[in-house]
PDB file of C-alpha atoms in Angstrom:
ATOM      1  CA  MET I  21      86.481  91.356  87.151  1.00 85.00           C
ATOM      2  CA  ASN I  22      89.597  92.278  85.452  1.00 95.00           C
ATOM      3  CA  GLU I  23      92.855  93.276  87.150  1.00 97.00           C
ATOM      4  CA  ILE I  24      94.084  96.758  86.145  1.00 98.00           C
ATOM      5  CA  PRO I  25      96.911  99.051  87.373  1.00 98.00           C
ATOM      6  CA  ILE I  26      96.113 101.055  90.254  1.00 98.00           C
ATOM      7  CA  THR I  27      97.019 104.170  88.465  1.00 97.00           C
ATOM      8  CA  SER I  28      94.351 103.665  85.939  1.00 97.00           C
ATOM      9  CA  ILE I  29      91.867 104.788  88.751  1.00 97.00           C
ATOM     10  CA  ASP I  30      90.782 108.289  87.569  1.00 95.00           C
ATOM     11  CA  GLY I  31      91.064 111.061  89.524  1.00 97.00           C
ATOM     12  CA  PHE I  32      93.900 109.741  91.941  1.00 98.00           C
ATOM     13  CA  ALA I  33      97.982 110.106  91.619  1.00 98.00           C
ATOM     14  CA  PHE I  34     100.145 107.941  93.712  1.00 98.00           C
ATOM     15  CA  GLY I  35     103.666 108.499  94.798  1.00 98.00           C
ATOM     16  CA  HIS I  36     106.489 107.286  96.880  1.00 98.00           C
ATOM     17  CA  ALA I  37     109.767 108.802  98.378  1.00 98.00           C
ATOM     18  CA  ASP I  38     112.230 107.256 100.655  1.00 98.00           C
ATOM     19  CA  ASN I  39     115.551 107.021 101.992  1.00 98.00           C
ATOM     20  CA  LYS I  40     117.086 103.747 101.262  1.00 97.00           C
ATOM     21  CA  GLU I  41     119.983 104.314 103.495  1.00 96.00           C
ATOM     22  CA  ALA I  42     117.905 104.743 106.563  1.00 97.00           C
ATOM     23  CA  ALA I  43     115.322 102.411 105.799  1.00 97.00           C
ATOM     24  CA  THR I  44     112.340 104.719 105.941  1.00 98.00           C
ATOM     25  CA  GLY I  45     109.839 106.239 103.623  1.00 98.00           C
ATOM     26  CA  CYS I  46     106.297 107.818 102.661  1.00 98.00           C
ATOM     27  CA  THR I  47     103.606 106.826 100.261  1.00 98.00           C
ATOM     28  CA  VAL I  48     101.091 109.432  98.831  1.00 98.00           C
ATOM     29  CA  VAL I  49      97.701 109.053  97.436  1.00 98.00           C
ATOM     30  CA  VAL I  50      96.537 112.386  96.040  1.00 98.00           C
ATOM     31  CA  CYS I  51      92.948 113.307  94.734  1.00 97.00           C
ATOM     32  CA  GLU I  52      93.343 116.860  93.232  1.00 95.00           C
ATOM     33  CA  ASN I  53      89.404 117.568  92.974  1.00 95.00           C
ATOM     34  CA  GLY I  54      88.850 115.927  96.137  1.00 96.00           C
ATOM     35  CA  ALA I  55      87.504 112.550  97.798  1.00 97.00           C
ATOM     36  CA  LYS I  56      84.926 111.501  99.906  1.00 97.00           C
ATOM     37  CA  ALA I  57      86.721 109.436 102.607  1.00 97.00           C
ATOM     38  CA  GLY I  58      86.374 107.454 105.499  1.00 97.00           C
ATOM     39  CA  VAL I  59      89.039 105.744 108.075  1.00 97.00           C
ATOM     40  CA  ALA I  60      88.853 102.772 110.446  1.00 94.00           C
ATOM     41  CA  VAL I  61      91.429 102.025 113.218  1.00 92.00           C
ATOM     42  CA  ARG I  62      91.604  98.373 114.315  1.00 81.00           C
ATOM     43  CA  GLY I  63      95.030  98.083 115.718  1.00 73.00           C
ATOM     44  CA  GLY I  64      95.848  98.727 119.521  1.00 77.00           C
ATOM     45  CA  SER I  65      98.509 101.183 118.882  1.00 80.00           C
ATOM     46  CA  PRO I  66      97.829 103.543 115.953  1.00 86.00           C
ATOM     47  CA  GLY I  67      99.437 106.492 114.790  1.00 89.00           C
ATOM     48  CA  THR I  68      97.419 108.786 112.910  1.00 95.00           C
ATOM     49  CA  ARG I  69      96.345 112.507 111.790  1.00 94.00           C
ATOM     50  CA  GLU I  70      93.481 114.273 110.919  1.00 94.00           C
ATOM     51  CA  THR I  71      91.318 111.199 111.187  1.00 93.00           C
ATOM     52  CA  ASP I  72      88.555 113.112 113.118  1.00 93.00           C
ATOM     53  CA  ALA I  73      87.994 115.001 110.132  1.00 93.00           C
ATOM     54  CA  LEU I  74      86.691 111.900 108.432  1.00 94.00           C
ATOM     55  CA  ASN I  75      83.799 111.387 111.162  1.00 93.00           C
ATOM     56  CA  PRO I  76      80.472 111.727 109.415  1.00 91.00           C
ATOM     57  CA  GLU I  77      79.377 114.091 112.124  1.00 91.00           C
ATOM     58  CA  ASN I  78      82.149 116.601 111.080  1.00 89.00           C
ATOM     59  CA  PHE I  79      81.841 119.356 108.745  1.00 87.00           C
ATOM     60  CA  VAL I  80      84.772 118.741 105.878  1.00 87.00           C
ATOM     61  CA  GLU I  81      83.067 116.258 103.205  1.00 88.00           C
ATOM     62  CA  GLN I  82      86.364 115.955 101.192  1.00 94.00           C
ATOM     63  CA  VAL I  83      90.072 115.017 101.525  1.00 97.00           C
ATOM     64  CA  HIS I  84      92.685 115.912  99.043  1.00 98.00           C
ATOM     65  CA  GLY I  85      95.436 113.224  99.910  1.00 98.00           C
ATOM     66  CA  VAL I  86      96.353 110.341 102.362  1.00 98.00           C
ATOM     67  CA  PHE I  87      99.616 109.533 103.489  1.00 98.00           C
ATOM     68  CA  LEU I  88     101.358 106.494 104.739  1.00 98.00           C
ATOM     69  CA  ALA I  89     104.595 106.914 106.261  1.00 98.00           C
ATOM     70  CA  GLY I  90     107.567 105.066 108.313  1.00 97.00           C
ATOM     71  CA  GLY I  91     109.241 106.794 111.365  1.00 95.00           C
ATOM     72  CA  SER I  92     106.652 105.881 113.919  1.00 94.00           C
ATOM     73  CA  ALA I  93     104.810 109.015 115.396  1.00 94.00           C
ATOM     74  CA  PHE I  94     107.842 111.031 113.929  1.00 97.00           C
ATOM     75  CA  GLY I  95     106.951 110.290 110.461  1.00 97.00           C
ATOM     76  CA  LEU I  96     103.427 112.184 110.776  1.00 97.00           C
ATOM     77  CA  GLU I  97     105.474 115.381 109.784  1.00 97.00           C
ATOM     78  CA  ALA I  98     105.416 113.866 106.275  1.00 98.00           C
ATOM     79  CA  GLY I  99     101.699 115.174 106.252  1.00 98.00           C
ATOM     80  CA  SER I 100     102.875 118.516 106.286  1.00 97.00           C
ATOM     81  CA  GLY I 101     105.008 118.302 103.477  1.00 98.00           C
ATOM     82  CA  VAL I 102     102.008 116.693 101.399  1.00 98.00           C
ATOM     83  CA  MET I 103     100.076 119.841 102.632  1.00 98.00           C
ATOM     84  CA  ASN I 104     102.598 122.289 101.453  1.00 97.00           C
ATOM     85  CA  GLU I 105     102.982 120.723  98.188  1.00 98.00           C
ATOM     86  CA  LEU I 106      98.990 120.794  97.727  1.00 98.00           C
ATOM     87  CA  GLU I 107      98.737 124.163  98.756  1.00 97.00           C
ATOM     88  CA  ARG I 108     101.480 125.292  96.594  1.00 96.00           C
ATOM     89  CA  LYS I 109      99.416 123.979  93.789  1.00 96.00           C
ATOM     90  CA  GLY I 110      96.294 125.700  94.802  1.00 96.00           C
ATOM     91  CA  ILE I 111      94.670 122.430  96.243  1.00 97.00           C
ATOM     92  CA  GLY I 112      92.455 122.337  99.250  1.00 95.00           C
ATOM     93  CA  PHE I 113      89.438 123.591 101.013  1.00 93.00           C
ATOM     94  CA  ASP I 114      88.899 127.127 100.092  1.00 90.00           C
ATOM     95  CA  VAL I 115      88.909 129.236 103.367  1.00 90.00           C
ATOM     96  CA  GLN I 116      89.105 132.639 101.167  1.00 89.00           C
ATOM     97  CA  VAL I 117      92.752 133.653 102.216  1.00 93.00           C
ATOM     98  CA  THR I 118      94.223 130.489 100.918  1.00 92.00           C
ATOM     99  CA  LYS I 119      93.205 126.922 100.281  1.00 94.00           C
ATOM    100  CA  VAL I 120      93.721 124.259 102.951  1.00 96.00           C
ATOM    101  CA  PRO I 121      94.599 120.653 101.822  1.00 97.00           C
ATOM    102  CA  ILE I 122      92.677 118.096 104.226  1.00 97.00           C
ATOM    103  CA  VAL I 123      95.584 115.180 104.452  1.00 98.00           C
ATOM    104  CA  PRO I 124      94.875 112.603 106.834  1.00 98.00           C
ATOM    105  CA  GLY I 125      97.744 109.730 107.162  1.00 97.00           C
ATOM    106  CA  ALA I 126      99.138 106.955 109.201  1.00 97.00           C
ATOM    107  CA  ILE I 127     102.513 105.750 110.378  1.00 96.00           C
ATOM    108  CA  LEU I 128     104.145 102.338 110.841  1.00 95.00           C
ATOM    109  CA  PHE I 129     107.084 101.675 113.274  1.00 93.00           C
ATOM    110  CA  ASP I 130     110.475 101.084 111.233  1.00 94.00           C
ATOM    111  CA  LEU I 131     112.956 102.745 113.661  1.00 92.00           C
ATOM    112  CA  MET I 132     114.654  99.637 114.465  1.00 89.00           C
ATOM    113  CA  VAL I 133     115.677  98.636 110.872  1.00 92.00           C
ATOM    114  CA  GLY I 134     117.605 101.343 109.572  1.00 90.00           C
ATOM    115  CA  ASP I 135     118.948 105.045 111.250  1.00 93.00           C
ATOM    116  CA  GLU I 136     116.211 105.735 113.872  1.00 92.00           C
ATOM    117  CA  LYS I 137     117.317 109.398 113.714  1.00 95.00           C
ATOM    118  CA  VAL I 138     116.060 109.707 109.994  1.00 95.00           C
ATOM    119  CA  ARG I 139     112.228 109.793 109.679  1.00 96.00           C
ATOM    120  CA  PRO I 140     109.663 110.913 106.976  1.00 97.00           C
ATOM    121  CA  ASP I 141     109.537 114.695 107.017  1.00 98.00           C
ATOM    122  CA  ASN I 142     108.209 117.962 105.574  1.00 98.00           C
ATOM    123  CA  ASP I 143     110.740 117.253 102.514  1.00 98.00           C
ATOM    124  CA  MET I 144     109.935 113.561 101.991  1.00 98.00           C
ATOM    125  CA  GLY I 145     106.038 114.382 102.011  1.00 98.00           C
ATOM    126  CA  GLN I 146     106.565 117.166  99.442  1.00 98.00           C
ATOM    127  CA  GLN I 147     108.986 114.927  97.177  1.00 98.00           C
ATOM    128  CA  ALA I 148     106.240 111.962  97.467  1.00 98.00           C
ATOM    129  CA  THR I 149     103.596 114.515  96.266  1.00 98.00           C
ATOM    130  CA  ARG I 150     105.524 115.973  93.336  1.00 98.00           C
ATOM    131  CA  ASN I 151     106.415 112.263  92.331  1.00 98.00           C
ATOM    132  CA  ALA I 152     102.636 111.549  92.273  1.00 98.00           C
ATOM    133  CA  PHE I 153     101.993 114.536  89.982  1.00 97.00           C
ATOM    134  CA  LEU I 154     104.974 113.569  88.107  1.00 97.00           C
ATOM    135  CA  ASN I 155     103.783 110.208  87.330  1.00 94.00           C
ATOM    136  CA  VAL I 156     106.904 108.590  88.564  1.00 97.00           C
ATOM    137  CA  PRO I 157     106.401 104.909  88.263  1.00 97.00           C
ATOM    138  CA  PHE I 158     104.674 103.481  91.290  1.00 98.00           C
ATOM    139  CA  LEU I 159     106.358 100.434  92.278  1.00 98.00           C
ATOM    140  CA  LYS I 160     105.928  97.874  94.879  1.00 98.00           C
ATOM    141  CA  GLY I 161     108.251  96.174  97.374  1.00 98.00           C
ATOM    142  CA  ASN I 162     110.762  97.978  99.156  1.00 98.00           C
ATOM    143  CA  VAL I 163     109.787 101.512  98.353  1.00 98.00           C
ATOM    144  CA  GLY I 164     107.815 104.433 100.084  1.00 98.00           C
ATOM    145  CA  ALA I 165     106.405 103.515 103.290  1.00 98.00           C
ATOM    146  CA  GLY I 166     107.506  99.737 102.835  1.00 97.00           C
ATOM    147  CA  THR I 167     111.013 100.830 102.524  1.00 98.00           C
ATOM    148  CA  GLY I 168     111.948  99.681 106.061  1.00 96.00           C
ATOM    149  CA  ALA I 169     108.760  97.482 106.461  1.00 96.00           C
ATOM    150  CA  SER I 170     109.170  93.922 108.211  1.00 95.00           C
ATOM    151  CA  VAL I 171     106.742  91.140 109.161  1.00 94.00           C
ATOM    152  CA  GLY I 172     106.785  88.113 111.695  1.00 90.00           C
ATOM    153  CA  LYS I 173     108.460  90.065 114.778  1.00 85.00           C
ATOM    154  CA  LEU I 174     107.116  88.060 117.637  1.00 79.00           C
ATOM    155  CA  LEU I 175     110.449  86.590 118.185  1.00 78.00           C
ATOM    156  CA  GLY I 176     112.386  89.818 117.470  1.00 80.00           C
ATOM    157  CA  ALA I 177     114.324  91.083 114.413  1.00 82.00           C
ATOM    158  CA  SER I 178     116.438  88.028 114.167  1.00 86.00           C
ATOM    159  CA  TYR I 179     113.670  86.059 112.956  1.00 88.00           C
ATOM    160  CA  ALA I 180     111.709  88.891 111.114  1.00 93.00           C
ATOM    161  CA  MET I 181     111.369  89.083 107.332  1.00 95.00           C
ATOM    162  CA  LYS I 182     111.168  91.801 104.932  1.00 97.00           C
ATOM    163  CA  GLY I 183     107.656  93.498 104.187  1.00 97.00           C
ATOM    164  CA  GLY I 184     106.920  96.478 101.818  1.00 98.00           C
ATOM    165  CA  VAL I 185     104.435  98.219  99.987  1.00 98.00           C
ATOM    166  CA  GLY I 186     101.624  96.082  97.925  1.00 98.00           C
ATOM    167  CA  HIS I 187      99.079  97.412  95.468  1.00 98.00           C
ATOM    168  CA  TYR I 188      96.092  95.652  93.442  1.00 98.00           C
ATOM    169  CA  ALA I 189      93.444  96.981  91.548  1.00 98.00           C
ATOM    170  CA  ILE I 190      90.466  95.671  89.604  1.00 98.00           C
ATOM    171  CA  LYS I 191      87.562  96.655  87.446  1.00 98.00           C
ATOM    172  CA  VAL I 192      83.962  95.635  87.111  1.00 97.00           C
ATOM    173  CA  GLY I 193      82.036  97.468  84.571  1.00 96.00           C
ATOM    174  CA  GLU I 194      82.384 100.842  85.258  1.00 97.00           C
ATOM    175  CA  LEU I 195      83.619 100.480  88.906  1.00 98.00           C
ATOM    176  CA  LYS I 196      87.344 100.543  89.690  1.00 98.00           C
ATOM    177  CA  VAL I 197      88.584  99.454  93.264  1.00 98.00           C
ATOM    178  CA  GLY I 198      92.084  99.500  94.303  1.00 98.00           C
ATOM    179  CA  ALA I 199      94.383  99.217  97.601  1.00 98.00           C
ATOM    180  CA  VAL I 200      97.733 100.289  98.495  1.00 98.00           C
ATOM    181  CA  VAL I 201      98.898  98.953 101.719  1.00 98.00           C
ATOM    182  CA  ALA I 202     102.380  98.997 103.667  1.00 98.00           C
ATOM    183  CA  VAL I 203     102.533  95.674 105.380  1.00 97.00           C
ATOM    184  CA  ASN I 204     104.829  96.066 108.548  1.00 94.00           C
ATOM    185  CA  SER I 205     102.830  93.111 110.844  1.00 91.00           C
ATOM    186  CA  PHE I 206     103.580  91.631 113.961  1.00 86.00           C
ATOM    187  CA  GLY I 207     102.181  88.591 112.711  1.00 88.00           C
ATOM    188  CA  ASP I 208     102.852  86.194 109.728  1.00 92.00           C
ATOM    189  CA  VAL I 209     101.539  86.862 106.120  1.00 95.00           C
ATOM    190  CA  ILE I 210      99.471  84.063 104.707  1.00 95.00           C
ATOM    191  CA  ASP I 211      98.025  83.367 101.272  1.00 95.00           C
ATOM    192  CA  PRO I 212      94.503  82.562 102.015  1.00 94.00           C
ATOM    193  CA  ALA I 213      93.840  80.807  98.614  1.00 93.00           C
ATOM    194  CA  THR I 214      96.067  77.967  99.881  1.00 94.00           C
ATOM    195  CA  GLY I 215      96.900  78.520 103.472  1.00 92.00           C
ATOM    196  CA  ASN I 216     100.681  78.681 102.860  1.00 92.00           C
ATOM    197  CA  LEU I 217     102.961  81.119 105.068  1.00 93.00           C
ATOM    198  CA  LEU I 218     104.620  83.491 102.587  1.00 95.00           C
ATOM    199  CA  ALA I 219     106.585  85.517 105.293  1.00 91.00           C
ATOM    200  CA  GLY I 220     106.845  85.783 109.091  1.00 86.00           C
ATOM    201  CA  ALA I 221     108.650  84.517 111.955  1.00 84.00           C
ATOM    202  CA  TYR I 222     111.583  82.523 110.120  1.00 82.00           C
ATOM    203  CA  ASP I 223     114.200  80.470 111.659  1.00 81.00           C
ATOM    204  CA  ARG I 224     117.063  81.338 109.208  1.00 84.00           C
ATOM    205  CA  LYS I 225     119.505  78.549 110.638  1.00 82.00           C
ATOM    206  CA  GLN I 226     116.827  75.655 110.108  1.00 80.00           C
ATOM    207  CA  GLY I 227     115.169  77.483 107.034  1.00 79.00           C
ATOM    208  CA  CYS I 228     111.619  77.066 108.305  1.00 78.00           C
ATOM    209  CA  PHE I 229     108.720  79.256 109.366  1.00 75.00           C
ATOM    210  CA  LEU I 230     108.039  78.940 113.385  1.00 73.00           C
ATOM    211  CA  GLY I 231     104.028  79.873 113.039  1.00 67.00           C
ATOM    212  CA  SER I 232     103.347  83.168 115.115  1.00 68.00           C
ATOM    213  CA  LYS I 233     100.131  81.702 116.045  1.00 64.00           C
ATOM    214  CA  GLN I 234     101.606  78.572 117.703  1.00 68.00           C
ATOM    215  CA  VAL I 235     104.423  80.728 119.553  1.00 69.00           C
ATOM    216  CA  LEU I 236     102.175  83.027 120.809  1.00 64.00           C
ATOM    217  CA  LEU I 237     100.025  80.260 122.573  1.00 64.00           C
ATOM    218  CA  GLU I 238     103.197  78.812 123.933  1.00 61.00           C
ATOM    219  CA  GLN I 239     104.305  82.160 125.539  1.00 60.00           C
ATOM    220  CA  MET I 240     100.795  82.855 126.921  1.00 56.00           C
ATOM    221  CA  ASN I 241     101.821  82.837 130.459  1.00 53.00           C
ATOM    222  CA  THR I 242     105.532  84.202 130.108  1.00 55.00           C
ATOM    223  CA  ALA I 243     105.606  86.884 127.521  1.00 53.00           C
ATOM    224  CA  LYS I 244     104.628  90.607 128.034  1.00 55.00           C
ATOM    225  CA  THR I 245     102.064  92.283 125.981  1.00 48.00           C
ATOM    226  CA  ASN I 246     104.280  95.249 125.095  1.00 47.00           C
ATOM    227  CA  ARG I 247     106.399  94.059 122.403  1.00 47.00           C
ATOM    228  CA  PHE I 248     107.554  96.998 120.547  1.00 47.00           C
ATOM    229  CA  SER I 249     109.881  95.744 117.850  1.00 46.00           C
ATOM    230  CA  GLY I 250     108.010  97.559 115.411  1.00 56.00           C
ATOM    231  CA  ASN I 251     104.692  96.916 113.849  1.00 71.00           C
ATOM    232  CA  THR I 252     101.682  98.281 112.062  1.00 82.00           C
ATOM    233  CA  THR I 253     100.069  97.589 108.541  1.00 90.00           C
ATOM    234  CA  ILE I 254      98.365 100.727 106.745  1.00 96.00           C
ATOM    235  CA  GLY I 255      96.678 100.962 103.682  1.00 98.00           C
ATOM    236  CA  VAL I 256      94.480 103.086 101.431  1.00 98.00           C
ATOM    237  CA  ILE I 257      91.452 101.755  99.232  1.00 98.00           C
ATOM    238  CA  THR I 258      90.663 104.048  96.284  1.00 98.00           C
ATOM    239  CA  CYS I 259      87.525 103.814  94.092  1.00 98.00           C
ATOM    240  CA  ASN I 260      85.220 105.699  91.986  1.00 98.00           C
ATOM    241  CA  ALA I 261      81.859 104.393  93.652  1.00 98.00           C
ATOM    242  CA  ALA I 262      78.992 106.670  94.897  1.00 97.00           C
ATOM    243  CA  LEU I 263      79.342 106.955  98.687  1.00 97.00           C
ATOM    244  CA  SER I 264      78.443 109.019 101.446  1.00 96.00           C
ATOM    245  CA  LYS I 265      81.089 109.980 104.016  1.00 96.00           C
ATOM    246  CA  SER I 266      79.306 107.004 106.363  1.00 96.00           C
ATOM    247  CA  GLU I 267      79.492 104.553 103.994  1.00 97.00           C
ATOM    248  CA  ALA I 268      83.010 105.470 103.207  1.00 97.00           C
ATOM    249  CA  ASN I 269      83.806 104.862 106.846  1.00 97.00           C
ATOM    250  CA  LYS I 270      81.889 101.621 106.754  1.00 98.00           C
ATOM    251  CA  LEU I 271      83.756 100.538 103.739  1.00 98.00           C
ATOM    252  CA  ALA I 272      87.167 101.054 105.473  1.00 97.00           C
ATOM    253  CA  SER I 273      85.908  98.912 108.454  1.00 97.00           C
ATOM    254  CA  ILE I 274      84.700  95.911 106.207  1.00 97.00           C
ATOM    255  CA  ALA I 275      87.920  96.008 104.117  1.00 97.00           C
ATOM    256  CA  HIS I 276      89.879  95.259 107.400  1.00 96.00           C
ATOM    257  CA  ASP I 277      88.648  91.895 106.584  1.00 95.00           C
ATOM    258  CA  GLY I 278      91.382  91.725 104.046  1.00 96.00           C
ATOM    259  CA  LEU I 279      94.020  91.992 106.791  1.00 95.00           C
ATOM    260  CA  ALA I 280      92.283  89.516 108.900  1.00 93.00           C
ATOM    261  CA  ARG I 281      92.616  86.902 106.061  1.00 95.00           C
ATOM    262  CA  THR I 282      96.159  87.632 105.118  1.00 96.00           C
ATOM    263  CA  ILE I 283      97.652  88.515 108.396  1.00 92.00           C
ATOM    264  CA  SER I 284      97.771  86.152 111.529  1.00 83.00           C
ATOM    265  CA  PRO I 285      97.535  87.279 114.063  1.00 78.00           C
ATOM    266  CA  SER I 286      96.228  90.789 112.984  1.00 76.00           C
ATOM    267  CA  HIS I 287      94.704  93.735 114.832  1.00 80.00           C
ATOM    268  CA  THR I 288      97.100  92.973 117.961  1.00 75.00           C
ATOM    269  CA  PHE I 289      97.709  95.295 120.734  1.00 73.00           C
ATOM    270  CA  VAL I 290     100.878  96.287 119.211  1.00 68.00           C
ATOM    271  CA  ASP I 291      99.694  96.729 115.574  1.00 73.00           C
ATOM    272  CA  GLY I 292      98.400 100.130 114.956  1.00 75.00           C
ATOM    273  CA  ASP I 293      96.272  98.537 111.980  1.00 88.00           C
ATOM    274  CA  THR I 294      94.733 101.650 110.001  1.00 95.00           C
ATOM    275  CA  LEU I 295      92.626 101.512 106.536  1.00 97.00           C
ATOM    276  CA  PHE I 296      91.588 104.572 104.795  1.00 98.00           C
ATOM    277  CA  ALA I 297      88.798 104.579 101.960  1.00 98.00           C
ATOM    278  CA  MET I 298      88.704 107.382  99.241  1.00 98.00           C
ATOM    279  CA  THR I 299      86.336 107.521  96.037  1.00 98.00           C
ATOM    280  CA  THR I 300      85.856 110.201  93.235  1.00 97.00           C
ATOM    281  CA  ASN I 301      81.995 109.603  93.987  1.00 94.00           C
ATOM    282  CA  GLN I 302      80.969 108.476  90.542  1.00 95.00           C
ATOM    283  CA  VAL I 303      79.610 104.990  89.797  1.00 97.00           C
ATOM    284  CA  ASN I 304      76.395 103.757  91.638  1.00 97.00           C
ATOM    285  CA  VAL I 305      76.719 100.211  92.907  1.00 96.00           C
ATOM    286  CA  ASP I 306      75.539  97.707  95.468  1.00 96.00           C
ATOM    287  CA  LEU I 307      77.474  98.266  98.728  1.00 96.00           C
ATOM    288  CA  ASN I 308      77.620  94.707  99.686  1.00 96.00           C
ATOM    289  CA  GLY I 309      79.344  93.883  96.114  1.00 96.00           C
ATOM    290  CA  LEU I 310      81.414  96.890  96.689  1.00 98.00           C
ATOM    291  CA  SER I 311      82.539  95.635 100.286  1.00 97.00           C
ATOM    292  CA  TYR I 312      83.507  92.516  98.864  1.00 97.00           C
ATOM    293  CA  LEU I 313      85.720  93.879  96.311  1.00 98.00           C
ATOM    294  CA  ALA I 314      87.455  96.307  98.838  1.00 98.00           C
ATOM    295  CA  THR I 315      88.447  93.309 100.817  1.00 98.00           C
ATOM    296  CA  HIS I 316      89.834  91.547  98.006  1.00 98.00           C
ATOM    297  CA  VAL I 317      91.971  94.114  96.852  1.00 98.00           C
ATOM    298  CA  VAL I 318      93.365  94.651 100.320  1.00 98.00           C
ATOM    299  CA  GLU I 319      93.971  90.981 100.662  1.00 98.00           C
ATOM    300  CA  GLN I 320      95.700  90.975  97.493  1.00 98.00           C
ATOM    301  CA  ALA I 321      97.815  94.083  98.195  1.00 98.00           C
ATOM    302  CA  VAL I 322      99.399  92.462 101.383  1.00 98.00           C
ATOM    303  CA  ILE I 323     100.012  89.513  99.102  1.00 98.00           C
ATOM    304  CA  GLN I 324     101.694  91.597  96.598  1.00 98.00           C
ATOM    305  CA  ALA I 325     103.657  93.595  99.323  1.00 98.00           C
ATOM    306  CA  VAL I 326     105.595  90.250 100.317  1.00 97.00           C
ATOM    307  CA  LEU I 327     105.966  88.815  97.108  1.00 97.00           C
ATOM    308  CA  SER I 328     107.546  91.875  95.633  1.00 97.00           C
ATOM    309  CA  ALA I 329     109.856  92.534  98.782  1.00 97.00           C
ATOM    310  CA  LYS I 330     113.430  92.036  98.105  1.00 97.00           C
ATOM    311  CA  SER I 331     116.117  91.115 101.187  1.00 96.00           C
ATOM    312  CA  ASP I 332     117.714  94.133 102.584  1.00 96.00           C
ATOM    313  CA  TYR I 333     118.668  95.278 105.935  1.00 95.00           C
ATOM    314  CA  GLN I 334     119.773  91.735 107.159  1.00 94.00           C
ATOM    315  CA  LEU I 335     115.842  90.624 106.486  1.00 95.00           C
ATOM    316  CA  PRO I 336     115.329  87.705 104.214  1.00 95.00           C
ATOM    317  CA  ALA I 337     112.472  88.105 101.684  1.00 96.00           C
ATOM    318  CA  TYR I 338     109.963  85.648 100.412  1.00 94.00           C
ATOM    319  CA  SER I 339     111.538  85.785  97.045  1.00 89.00           C
ATOM    320  CA  THR I 340     115.159  84.729  98.664  1.00 86.00           C
ATOM    321  CA  ILE I 341     113.799  82.102 100.713  1.00 84.00           C
ATOM    322  CA  ILE I 342     111.779  80.525  97.629  1.00 72.00           C
ATOM    323  CA  LYS I 343     115.329  80.507  95.717  1.00 62.00           C
ATOM    324  CA  GLU I 344     116.916  78.712  98.598  1.00 61.00           C
ATOM    325  CA  GLY I 345     114.232  76.211  99.198  1.00 53.00           C
TER     326      GLY I 345
END
């Protein structure tokens, strides 16, 4: 098992676009020739587009891109920009009079970090797609959908830390598997290999983590369930494994274990945690081994997101507190 750049998974193109001043952005994964795809929504407050198309009982067999965006439900407009750019390039489902790109996606809540009136839109979706085709370096951290992402918001913004976008990929023989994840969680981010907290509810004056699980238990009888301070972790698994549509959906579901291992608590009522799975459908593999690898790359992408994040928007990042500590 060797780590590889996610951009080396053949058949996919990856792009970001963002507005740093407004603290929001969009990330796209494009598959020009179409990809089998599935989705699993586990959070209690999702914001998604075109996920019904991925239901195995429905007609369309391939998608041409997936987008991840900030902006809460407003950010779903970025999907139209991805569609428009793909149509311009002649990519999509052939309906004779045109080609209709099938572009599902999901959003996260970042409106409280920057300018809540500026959200990912048609133009930003188009730009992210152009950047993917231009092979603009696909960065990690405060970019794309992770620009305004934050983590550990149990006690509000004054205790939160910077989240971001992470990606990670591996190769085993001919199989390539990767994940892109925008981490914007209600809970803390933990390194499962060590059990150490990497980012989360953080007391800036005392210079210590508060432990969201413990705080949550202490608030059981006093706090309200609706804590919309801005949550949701969303991502895309990309691979070249031969899968049916049903198997792609199951793979996306199993890969949520990668979120559960690294985010505590995860899949809450105020997170919209959503993972997509896309494949170019080329390499026959054991599905159990593939499921393990998909979970692993999601886990590592989450960790990369917070390790790569930089302090900004009055939110400290892992890299800052480690230096200070």
